[in-house]
PDB file of C-alpha atoms in Angstrom:
ATOM      1  CA  MET A   1     111.712 111.859  70.708  1.00  0.00           C
ATOM      2  CA  SER A   2     114.760 111.302  72.912  1.00  0.00           C
ATOM      3  CA  PHE A   3     112.651 111.902  76.052  1.00  0.00           C
ATOM      4  CA  ILE A   4     110.130 109.257  74.952  1.00  0.00           C
ATOM      5  CA  SER A   5     113.026 106.932  74.199  1.00  0.00           C
ATOM      6  CA  ASP A   6     114.449 107.521  77.687  1.00  0.00           C
ATOM      7  CA  LEU A   7     111.057 106.734  79.234  1.00  0.00           C
ATOM      8  CA  THR A   8     110.595 103.514  77.311  1.00  0.00           C
ATOM      9  CA  ASN A   9     114.122 102.401  78.189  1.00  0.00           C
ATOM     10  CA  GLY A  10     113.688 103.147  81.882  1.00  0.00           C
ATOM     11  CA  LYS A  11     116.167 106.030  81.853  1.00  0.00           C
ATOM     12  CA  GLY A  12     113.680 108.883  82.285  1.00  0.00           C
ATOM     13  CA  ASN A  13     111.880 110.079  85.390  1.00  0.00           C
ATOM     14  CA  PRO A  14     108.779 111.980  84.276  1.00  0.00           C
ATOM     15  CA  SER A  15     106.954 114.481  86.472  1.00  0.00           C
ATOM     16  CA  LEU A  16     103.324 113.886  87.403  1.00  0.00           C
ATOM     17  CA  ARG A  17     102.327 116.562  84.893  1.00  0.00           C
ATOM     18  CA  ILE A  18     104.091 114.616  82.114  1.00  0.00           C
ATOM     19  CA  MET A  19     102.569 111.351  83.370  1.00  0.00           C
ATOM     20  CA  GLU A  20      99.141 112.991  83.187  1.00  0.00           C
ATOM     21  CA  ARG A  21      99.767 114.013  79.565  1.00  0.00           C
ATOM     22  CA  ILE A  22     100.912 110.479  78.724  1.00  0.00           C
ATOM     23  CA  ALA A  23      97.807 109.028  80.397  1.00  0.00           C
ATOM     24  CA  ASP A  24      95.587 111.412  78.400  1.00  0.00           C
ATOM     25  CA  SER A  25      97.342 110.416  75.177  1.00  0.00           C
ATOM     26  CA  LEU A  26      96.821 106.737  75.965  1.00  0.00           C
ATOM     27  CA  ASP A  27      93.204 107.401  77.027  1.00  0.00           C
ATOM     28  CA  GLU A  28      93.979 105.843  80.415  1.00  0.00           C
ATOM     29  CA  PRO A  29      93.390 107.248  83.890  1.00  0.00           C
ATOM     30  CA  LEU A  30      96.572 108.483  85.572  1.00  0.00           C
ATOM     31  CA  PRO A  31      96.205 106.091  88.549  1.00  0.00           C
ATOM     32  CA  THR A  32      96.429 103.167  86.143  1.00  0.00           C
ATOM     33  CA  LEU A  33      99.872 104.309  85.023  1.00  0.00           C
ATOM     34  CA  LEU A  34     100.981 104.975  88.581  1.00  0.00           C
ATOM     35  CA  GLU A  35      99.750 101.679  90.061  1.00  0.00           C
ATOM     36  CA  GLU A  36     101.015  99.218  87.479  1.00  0.00           C
ATOM     37  CA  THR A  37     104.629  98.199  87.088  1.00  0.00           C
ATOM     38  CA  ASP A  38     106.609  95.483  85.388  1.00  0.00           C
ATOM     39  CA  LEU A  39     109.148  95.460  88.224  1.00  0.00           C
ATOM     40  CA  ASP A  40     109.360  92.401  90.430  1.00  0.00           C
ATOM     41  CA  THR A  41     108.975  92.624  94.214  1.00  0.00           C
ATOM     42  CA  LYS A  42     112.724  92.527  94.840  1.00  0.00           C
ATOM     43  CA  SER A  43     113.325  95.482  92.503  1.00  0.00           C
ATOM     44  CA  LEU A  44     110.475  97.461  94.087  1.00  0.00           C
ATOM     45  CA  GLU A  45     111.916  96.817  97.549  1.00  0.00           C
ATOM     46  CA  ALA A  46     115.338  98.018  96.389  1.00  0.00           C
ATOM     47  CA  LEU A  47     113.844 101.216  94.977  1.00  0.00           C
ATOM     48  CA  ALA A  48     111.878 101.815  98.173  1.00  0.00           C
ATOM     49  CA  GLY A  49     114.952 101.259 100.351  1.00  0.00           C
ATOM     50  CA  GLY A  50     113.457  98.143 101.913  1.00  0.00           C
ATOM     51  CA  LYS A  51     109.987  96.683 102.069  1.00  0.00           C
ATOM     52  CA  PRO A  52     107.456  99.072 100.491  1.00  0.00           C
ATOM     53  CA  ARG A  53     105.124 100.638 103.050  1.00  0.00           C
ATOM     54  CA  GLY A  54     101.410 101.036 102.869  1.00  0.00           C
ATOM     55  CA  LEU A  55      99.796  97.615 102.960  1.00  0.00           C
ATOM     56  CA  LYS A  56      99.837  95.035 105.707  1.00  0.00           C
ATOM     57  CA  GLU A  57     100.910  91.448 105.057  1.00  0.00           C
ATOM     58  CA  GLY A  58      98.205  89.545 103.199  1.00  0.00           C
ATOM     59  CA  TYR A  59      96.741  92.610 101.459  1.00  0.00           C
ATOM     60  CA  GLU A  60      97.182  93.566  97.830  1.00  0.00           C
ATOM     61  CA  ARG A  61      96.235  96.686  95.878  1.00  0.00           C
ATOM     62  CA  VAL A  62      94.528  96.087  92.524  1.00  0.00           C
ATOM     63  CA  SER A  63      93.086  98.276  89.809  1.00  0.00           C
ATOM     64  CA  VAL A  64      90.125  96.996  87.792  1.00  0.00           C
ATOM     65  CA  ILE A  65      87.357  98.227  85.544  1.00  0.00           C
ATOM     66  CA  LEU A  66      83.929  96.963  86.606  1.00  0.00           C
ATOM     67  CA  PRO A  67      80.269  97.628  85.951  1.00  0.00           C
ATOM     68  CA  SER A  68      78.796 100.122  88.432  1.00  0.00           C
ATOM     69  CA  HIS A  69      76.976  97.546  90.563  1.00  0.00           C
ATOM     70  CA  GLN A  70      80.131  95.439  90.975  1.00  0.00           C
ATOM     71  CA  ALA A  71      82.243  98.536  91.638  1.00  0.00           C
ATOM     72  CA  TYR A  72      79.902  99.424  94.511  1.00  0.00           C
ATOM     73  CA  ILE A  73      80.503  96.007  96.113  1.00  0.00           C
ATOM     74  CA  VAL A  74      84.273  96.274  95.651  1.00  0.00           C
ATOM     75  CA  ARG A  75      84.287  99.754  97.237  1.00  0.00           C
ATOM     76  CA  GLN A  76      82.512  98.260 100.261  1.00  0.00           C
ATOM     77  CA  TRP A  77      85.145  95.502 100.480  1.00  0.00           C
ATOM     78  CA  ALA A  78      87.900  98.122 100.202  1.00  0.00           C
ATOM     79  CA  LYS A  79      86.329 100.142 103.005  1.00  0.00           C
ATOM     80  CA  GLN A  80      86.203  97.053 105.237  1.00  0.00           C
ATOM     81  CA  ALA A  81      89.811  96.125 104.422  1.00  0.00           C
ATOM     82  CA  LYS A  82      90.983  99.661 105.222  1.00  0.00           C
ATOM     83  CA  GLU A  83      89.142  99.561 108.557  1.00  0.00           C
ATOM     84  CA  GLN A  84      90.705  96.178 109.355  1.00  0.00           C
ATOM     85  CA  GLN A  85      94.180  97.535 108.656  1.00  0.00           C
ATOM     86  CA  THR A  86      93.525 100.595 110.803  1.00  0.00           C
ATOM     87  CA  ASN A  87      92.200  98.485 113.685  1.00  0.00           C
ATOM     88  CA  LYS A  88      95.308  96.250 113.656  1.00  0.00           C
ATOM     89  CA  ASN A  89      97.548  99.223 114.505  1.00  0.00           C
TER      90      ASN A  89
END
């Protein structure tokens, strides 16, 4: 119980194995837990030691649940966006 309390109060730092168990208990995919945060941009930058890496200016990572036909279209958009980011380097 104290570990769960630490997690909910932001004092715990669970391993990926624990995060996977939590995701299973919540019937959520692990990436959903890893991608979403209630921290603001300034706090995320402080934790990352500066501006978080990974995405170029003007891009944003999102997680959604869609019907299969819409998911196919979004995957195509994601592929194009990834290619655009790679080509800008």
